[in-house]
mmCIF file of C-alpha atoms in Angstrom:
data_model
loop_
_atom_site.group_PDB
_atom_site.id
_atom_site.type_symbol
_atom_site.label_atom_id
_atom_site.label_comp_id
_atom_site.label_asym_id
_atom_site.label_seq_id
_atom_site.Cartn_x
_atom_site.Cartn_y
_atom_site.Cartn_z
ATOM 1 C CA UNK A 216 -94.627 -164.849 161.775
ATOM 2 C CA UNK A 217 -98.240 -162.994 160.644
ATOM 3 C CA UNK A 218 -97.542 -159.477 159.725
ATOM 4 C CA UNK A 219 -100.339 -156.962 160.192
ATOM 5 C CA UNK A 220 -100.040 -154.024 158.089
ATOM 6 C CA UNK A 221 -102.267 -151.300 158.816
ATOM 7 C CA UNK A 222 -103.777 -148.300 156.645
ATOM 8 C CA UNK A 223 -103.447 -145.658 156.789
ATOM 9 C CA UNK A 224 -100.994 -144.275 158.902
ATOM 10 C CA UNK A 225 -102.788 -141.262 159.833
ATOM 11 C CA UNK A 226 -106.501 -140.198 159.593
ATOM 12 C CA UNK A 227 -107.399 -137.173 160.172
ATOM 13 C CA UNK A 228 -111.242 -136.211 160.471
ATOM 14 C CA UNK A 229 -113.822 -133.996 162.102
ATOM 15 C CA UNK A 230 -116.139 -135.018 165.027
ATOM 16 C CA UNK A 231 -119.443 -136.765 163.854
ATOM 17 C CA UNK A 232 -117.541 -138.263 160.430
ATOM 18 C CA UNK A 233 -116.973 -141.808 159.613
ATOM 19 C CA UNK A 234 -113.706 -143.285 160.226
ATOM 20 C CA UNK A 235 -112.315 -146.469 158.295
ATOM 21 C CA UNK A 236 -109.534 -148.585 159.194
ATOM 22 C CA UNK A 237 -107.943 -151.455 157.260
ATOM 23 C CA UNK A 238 -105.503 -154.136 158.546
ATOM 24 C CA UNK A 239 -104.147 -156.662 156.172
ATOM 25 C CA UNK A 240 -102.631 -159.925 156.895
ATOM 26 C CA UNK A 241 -99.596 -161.285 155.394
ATOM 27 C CA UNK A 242 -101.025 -164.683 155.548
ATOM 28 C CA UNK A 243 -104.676 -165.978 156.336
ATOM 29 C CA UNK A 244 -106.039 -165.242 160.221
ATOM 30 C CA UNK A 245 -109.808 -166.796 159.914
ATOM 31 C CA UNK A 246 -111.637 -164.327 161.632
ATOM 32 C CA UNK A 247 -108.797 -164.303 164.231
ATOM 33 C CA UNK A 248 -108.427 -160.521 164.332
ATOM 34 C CA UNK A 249 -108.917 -158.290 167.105
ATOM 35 C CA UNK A 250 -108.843 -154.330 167.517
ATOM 36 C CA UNK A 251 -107.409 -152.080 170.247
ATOM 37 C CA UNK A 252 -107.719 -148.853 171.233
ATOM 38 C CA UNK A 253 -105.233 -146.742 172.852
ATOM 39 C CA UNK A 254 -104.992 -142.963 174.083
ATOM 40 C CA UNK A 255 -101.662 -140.966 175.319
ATOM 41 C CA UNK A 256 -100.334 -142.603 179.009
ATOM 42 C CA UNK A 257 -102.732 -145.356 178.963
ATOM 43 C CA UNK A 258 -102.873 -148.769 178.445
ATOM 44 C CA UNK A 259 -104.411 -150.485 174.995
ATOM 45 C CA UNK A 260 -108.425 -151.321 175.763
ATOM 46 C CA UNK A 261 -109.697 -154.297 173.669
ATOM 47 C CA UNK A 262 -112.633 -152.993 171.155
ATOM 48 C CA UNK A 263 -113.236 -156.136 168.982
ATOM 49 C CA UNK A 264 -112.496 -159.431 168.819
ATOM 50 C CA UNK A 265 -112.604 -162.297 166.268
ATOM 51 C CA UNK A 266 -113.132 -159.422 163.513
ATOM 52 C CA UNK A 267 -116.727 -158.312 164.170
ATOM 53 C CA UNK A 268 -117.677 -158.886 167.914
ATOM 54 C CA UNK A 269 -117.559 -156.159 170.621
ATOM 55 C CA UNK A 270 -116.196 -156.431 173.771
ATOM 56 C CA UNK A 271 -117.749 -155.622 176.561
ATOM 57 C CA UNK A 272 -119.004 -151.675 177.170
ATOM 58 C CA UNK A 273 -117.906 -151.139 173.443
ATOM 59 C CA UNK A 274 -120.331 -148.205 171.802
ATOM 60 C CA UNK A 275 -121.937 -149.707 168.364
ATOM 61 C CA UNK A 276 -120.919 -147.124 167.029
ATOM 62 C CA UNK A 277 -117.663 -148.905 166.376
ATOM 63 C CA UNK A 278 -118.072 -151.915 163.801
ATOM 64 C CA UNK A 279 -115.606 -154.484 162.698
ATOM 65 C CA UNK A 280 -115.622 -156.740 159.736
ATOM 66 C CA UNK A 281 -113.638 -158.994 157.249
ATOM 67 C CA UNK A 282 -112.190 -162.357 157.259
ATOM 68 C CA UNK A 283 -108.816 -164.087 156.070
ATOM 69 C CA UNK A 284 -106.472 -161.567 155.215
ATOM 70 C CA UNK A 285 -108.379 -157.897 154.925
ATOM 71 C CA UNK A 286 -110.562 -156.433 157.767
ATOM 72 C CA UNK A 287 -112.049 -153.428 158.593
ATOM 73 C CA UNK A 288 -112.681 -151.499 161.966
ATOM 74 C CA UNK A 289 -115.141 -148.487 161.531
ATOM 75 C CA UNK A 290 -116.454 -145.563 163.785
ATOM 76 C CA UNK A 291 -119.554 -144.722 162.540
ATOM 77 C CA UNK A 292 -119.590 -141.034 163.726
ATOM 78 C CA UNK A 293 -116.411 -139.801 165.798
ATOM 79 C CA UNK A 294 -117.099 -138.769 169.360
ATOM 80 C CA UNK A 295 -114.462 -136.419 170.512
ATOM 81 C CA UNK A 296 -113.369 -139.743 173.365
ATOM 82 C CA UNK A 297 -112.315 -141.491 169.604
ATOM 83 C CA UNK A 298 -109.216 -139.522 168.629
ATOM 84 C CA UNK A 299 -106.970 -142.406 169.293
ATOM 85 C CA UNK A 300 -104.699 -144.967 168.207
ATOM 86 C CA UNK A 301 -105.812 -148.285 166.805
ATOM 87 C CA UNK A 302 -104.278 -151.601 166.447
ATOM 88 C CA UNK A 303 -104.701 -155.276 164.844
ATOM 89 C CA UNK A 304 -103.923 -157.645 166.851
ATOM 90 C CA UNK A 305 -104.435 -161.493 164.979
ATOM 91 C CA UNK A 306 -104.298 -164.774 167.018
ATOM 92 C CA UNK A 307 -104.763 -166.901 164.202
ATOM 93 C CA UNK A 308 -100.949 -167.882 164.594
ATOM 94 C CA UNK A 309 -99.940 -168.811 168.155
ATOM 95 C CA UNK A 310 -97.242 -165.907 167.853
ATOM 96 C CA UNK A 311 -99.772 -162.882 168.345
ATOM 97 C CA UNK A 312 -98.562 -160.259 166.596
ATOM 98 C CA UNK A 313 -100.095 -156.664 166.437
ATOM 99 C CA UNK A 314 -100.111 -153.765 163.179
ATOM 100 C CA UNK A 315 -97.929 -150.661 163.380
ATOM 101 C CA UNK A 316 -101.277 -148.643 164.384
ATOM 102 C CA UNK A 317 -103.882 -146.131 162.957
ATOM 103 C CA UNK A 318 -103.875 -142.262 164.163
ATOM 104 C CA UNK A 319 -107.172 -140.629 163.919
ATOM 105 C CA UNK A 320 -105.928 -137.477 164.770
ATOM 106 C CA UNK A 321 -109.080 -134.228 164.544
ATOM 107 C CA UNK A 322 -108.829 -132.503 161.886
ATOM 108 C CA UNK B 196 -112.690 -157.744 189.866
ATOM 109 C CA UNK B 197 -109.442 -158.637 187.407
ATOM 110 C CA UNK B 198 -106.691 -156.240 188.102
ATOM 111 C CA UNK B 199 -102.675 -156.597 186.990
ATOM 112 C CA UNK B 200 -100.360 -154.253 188.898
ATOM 113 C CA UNK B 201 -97.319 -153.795 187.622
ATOM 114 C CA UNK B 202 -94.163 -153.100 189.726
ATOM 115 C CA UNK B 203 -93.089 -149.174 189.451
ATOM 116 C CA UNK B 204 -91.173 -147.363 186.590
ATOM 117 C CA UNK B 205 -86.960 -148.629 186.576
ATOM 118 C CA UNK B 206 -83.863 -146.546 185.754
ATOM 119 C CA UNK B 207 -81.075 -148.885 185.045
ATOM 120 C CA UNK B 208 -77.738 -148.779 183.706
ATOM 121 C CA UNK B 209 -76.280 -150.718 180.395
ATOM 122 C CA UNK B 210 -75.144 -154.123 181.294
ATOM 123 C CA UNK B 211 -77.408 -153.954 184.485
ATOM 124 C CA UNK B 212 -80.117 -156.820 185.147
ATOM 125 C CA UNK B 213 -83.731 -156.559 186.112
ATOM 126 C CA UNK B 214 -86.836 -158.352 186.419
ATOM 127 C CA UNK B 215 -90.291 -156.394 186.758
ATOM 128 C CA UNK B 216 -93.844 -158.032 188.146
ATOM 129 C CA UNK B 217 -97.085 -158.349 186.714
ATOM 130 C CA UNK B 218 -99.828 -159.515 189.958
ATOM 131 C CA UNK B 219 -102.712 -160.724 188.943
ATOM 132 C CA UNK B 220 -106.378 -160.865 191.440
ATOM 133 C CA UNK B 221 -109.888 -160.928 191.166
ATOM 134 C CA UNK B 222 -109.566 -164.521 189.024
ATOM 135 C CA UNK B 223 -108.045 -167.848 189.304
ATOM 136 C CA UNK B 224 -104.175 -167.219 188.175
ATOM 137 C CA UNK B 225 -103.728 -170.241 186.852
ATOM 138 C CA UNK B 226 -106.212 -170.410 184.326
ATOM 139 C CA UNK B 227 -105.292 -167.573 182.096
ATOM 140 C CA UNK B 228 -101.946 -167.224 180.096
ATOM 141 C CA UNK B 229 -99.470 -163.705 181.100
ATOM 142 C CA UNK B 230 -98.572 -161.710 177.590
ATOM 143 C CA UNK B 231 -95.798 -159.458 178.008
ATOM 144 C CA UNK B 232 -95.982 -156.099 175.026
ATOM 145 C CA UNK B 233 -93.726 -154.149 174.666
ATOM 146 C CA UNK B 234 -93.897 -150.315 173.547
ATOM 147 C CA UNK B 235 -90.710 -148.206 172.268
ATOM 148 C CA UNK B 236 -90.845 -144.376 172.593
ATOM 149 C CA UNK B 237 -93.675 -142.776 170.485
ATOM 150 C CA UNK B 238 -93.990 -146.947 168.559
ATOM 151 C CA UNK B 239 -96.552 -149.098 168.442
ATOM 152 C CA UNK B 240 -97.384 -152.241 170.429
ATOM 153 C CA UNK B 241 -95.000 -155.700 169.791
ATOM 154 C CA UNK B 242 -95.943 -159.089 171.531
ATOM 155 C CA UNK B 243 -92.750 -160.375 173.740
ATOM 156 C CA UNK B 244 -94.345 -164.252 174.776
ATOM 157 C CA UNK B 245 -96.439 -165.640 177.594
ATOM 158 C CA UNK B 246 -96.718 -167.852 180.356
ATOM 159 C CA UNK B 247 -98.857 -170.507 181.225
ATOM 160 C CA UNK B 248 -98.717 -169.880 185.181
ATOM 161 C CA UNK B 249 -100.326 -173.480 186.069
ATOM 162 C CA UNK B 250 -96.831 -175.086 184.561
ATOM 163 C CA UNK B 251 -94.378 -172.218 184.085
ATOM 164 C CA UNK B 252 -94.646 -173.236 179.968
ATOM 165 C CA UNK B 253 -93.323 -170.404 177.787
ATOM 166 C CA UNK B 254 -93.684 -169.027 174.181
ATOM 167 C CA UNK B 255 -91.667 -166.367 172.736
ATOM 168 C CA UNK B 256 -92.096 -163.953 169.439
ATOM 169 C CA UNK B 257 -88.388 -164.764 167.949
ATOM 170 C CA UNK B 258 -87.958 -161.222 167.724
ATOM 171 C CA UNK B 259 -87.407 -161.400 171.605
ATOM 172 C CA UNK B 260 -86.544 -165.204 172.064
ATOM 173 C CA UNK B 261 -83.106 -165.305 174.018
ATOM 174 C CA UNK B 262 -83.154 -161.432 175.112
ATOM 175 C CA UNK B 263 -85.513 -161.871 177.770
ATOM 176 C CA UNK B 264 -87.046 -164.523 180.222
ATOM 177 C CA UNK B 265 -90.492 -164.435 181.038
ATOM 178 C CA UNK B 266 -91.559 -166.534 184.544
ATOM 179 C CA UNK B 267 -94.150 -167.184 187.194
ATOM 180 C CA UNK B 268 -94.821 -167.915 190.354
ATOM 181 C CA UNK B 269 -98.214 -169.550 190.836
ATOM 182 C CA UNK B 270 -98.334 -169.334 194.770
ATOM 183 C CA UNK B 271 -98.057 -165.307 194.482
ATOM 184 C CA UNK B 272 -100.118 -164.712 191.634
ATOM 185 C CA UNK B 273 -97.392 -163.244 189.670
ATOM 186 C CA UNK B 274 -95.829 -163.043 186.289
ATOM 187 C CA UNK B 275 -92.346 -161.753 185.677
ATOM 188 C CA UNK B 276 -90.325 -160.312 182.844
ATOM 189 C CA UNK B 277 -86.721 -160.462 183.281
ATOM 190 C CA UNK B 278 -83.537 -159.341 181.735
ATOM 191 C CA UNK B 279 -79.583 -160.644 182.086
ATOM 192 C CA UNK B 280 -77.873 -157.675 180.253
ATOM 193 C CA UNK B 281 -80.212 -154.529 179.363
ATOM 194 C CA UNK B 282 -79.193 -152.325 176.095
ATOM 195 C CA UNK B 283 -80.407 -148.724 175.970
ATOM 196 C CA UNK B 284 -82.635 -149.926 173.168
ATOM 197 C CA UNK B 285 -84.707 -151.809 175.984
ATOM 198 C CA UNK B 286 -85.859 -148.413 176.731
ATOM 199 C CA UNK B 287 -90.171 -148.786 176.643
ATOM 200 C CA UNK B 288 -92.949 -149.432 178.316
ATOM 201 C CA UNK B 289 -93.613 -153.123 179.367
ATOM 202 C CA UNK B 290 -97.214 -154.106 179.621
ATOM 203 C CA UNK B 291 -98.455 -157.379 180.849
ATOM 204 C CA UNK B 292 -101.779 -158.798 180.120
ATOM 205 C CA UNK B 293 -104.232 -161.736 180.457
ATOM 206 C CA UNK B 294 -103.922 -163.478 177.653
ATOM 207 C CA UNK B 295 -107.237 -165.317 176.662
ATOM 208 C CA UNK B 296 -106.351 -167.412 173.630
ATOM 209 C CA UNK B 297 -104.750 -164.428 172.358
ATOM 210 C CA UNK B 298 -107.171 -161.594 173.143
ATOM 211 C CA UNK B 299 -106.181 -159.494 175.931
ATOM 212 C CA UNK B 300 -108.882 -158.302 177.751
ATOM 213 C CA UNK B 301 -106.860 -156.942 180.910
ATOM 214 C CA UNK B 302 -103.828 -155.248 180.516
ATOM 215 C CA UNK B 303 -101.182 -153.784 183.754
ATOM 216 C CA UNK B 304 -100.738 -150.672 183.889
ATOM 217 C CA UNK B 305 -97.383 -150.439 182.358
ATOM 218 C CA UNK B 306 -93.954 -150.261 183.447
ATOM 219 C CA UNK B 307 -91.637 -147.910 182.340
ATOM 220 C CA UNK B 308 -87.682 -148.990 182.021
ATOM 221 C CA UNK B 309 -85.423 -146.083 181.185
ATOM 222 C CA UNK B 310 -82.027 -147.597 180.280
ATOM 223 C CA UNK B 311 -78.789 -144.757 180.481
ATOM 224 C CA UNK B 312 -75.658 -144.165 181.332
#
């Protein structure tokens, strides 16, 4: 099984800073890697997929990048709707498996 | 438009059984995969397994192989996750999702099991 470890744990920022987010693979995903976002009472909503595309109604101001083993989701400039919690999720291994999750809490 | 609705929130007992639905509309059932995530209290987000609803074919994380069955029934649209014996520490929220080679666009909006005496 692919473990997805994510950093950091907590991130706390201001509205209109940059927010970066790493998730590293224990083993190699390709470009396999897809982001979620999820707020309090709700379910996840997908962000990115295969490590740099948007999905659907996705703001550009959210980014992804990377490949095999390290990736990256950034917010460009946190809108107040962005204080969240993020996961990995990689299907490069037919046993999906998602990261412990990212807080970006306001600072 | 795709929509999952989940079946409403459970309160069972230790040692009980239950199995909770996932309907799918607004696509062709049969040609997406069911995911089944769990989420503990205040934890993050684990992958259960999945169903292929055109055959009723199954994969499971081992992490949850043998603790839980996950089903289908093709002619109702809907996906099912099921359990023999529940422990208090099956206390979460169960999502389901469509599962799109692994990306889950479309997600149910969650069930809630409480497990207590």
């Amino acid at each position: 099984e692919i473990v997805l470890t994510q950093s950091p744990a907590t991130l706390s920022l201001s509205p209109g800073e940059r927010a970066t987010l790493s998730c590293r693979a224990s083993q190699s995903v390709s470009s396999y890697l897809a982001w979620y976002q999820q707020k309090p009472g709700q379910a996840p909503r997908l962000l990115i997929y295969d490590a740099s595309n948007r999905a659907t109604g996705i703001p550009a101001r959210f980014s992804g990048s990377g490949s095999g083993t390290d990736f990256t989701l950034t917010i460009s400039s946190l809108e107040p709707e962005d204080f969240a919690v993020y996961y990995c999720q990689q299907r490069g291994n037919w046993r999906w498996t998602f990261g412990q999750g990212t807080k970006v809490e306001i600072k | 438009e795709v929509q999952l609705v989940q079946s409403g929130a459970e309160v069972k007992k230790p040692g009980e059984s239950l199995k909770i639905s996932c309907k799918g509309s607004g696509y062709s059932f049969t040609s997406y995969w069911i995911s089944w995530v769990r989420q503990m209290p205040g934890k993050g987000l684990e992958w259960m397994g999945r169903i292929d609803p055109s055959d009723s074919y199954t994969n499971y994380s081992p992490s949850f192989q043998g603790h839980v069955t996950i089903s289908a029934d093709k002619s109702i649209s809907t996906a099912y996750l099921q359990w023999s014996s529940l422990k208090a520490s099956d206390t979460a929220i169960y999502y389901c999702a469509r599962d799109s080679s692994g990306l889950f666009y479309y997600w149910g909006q969650g069930n809630l099991v409480t497990v207590s005496s």
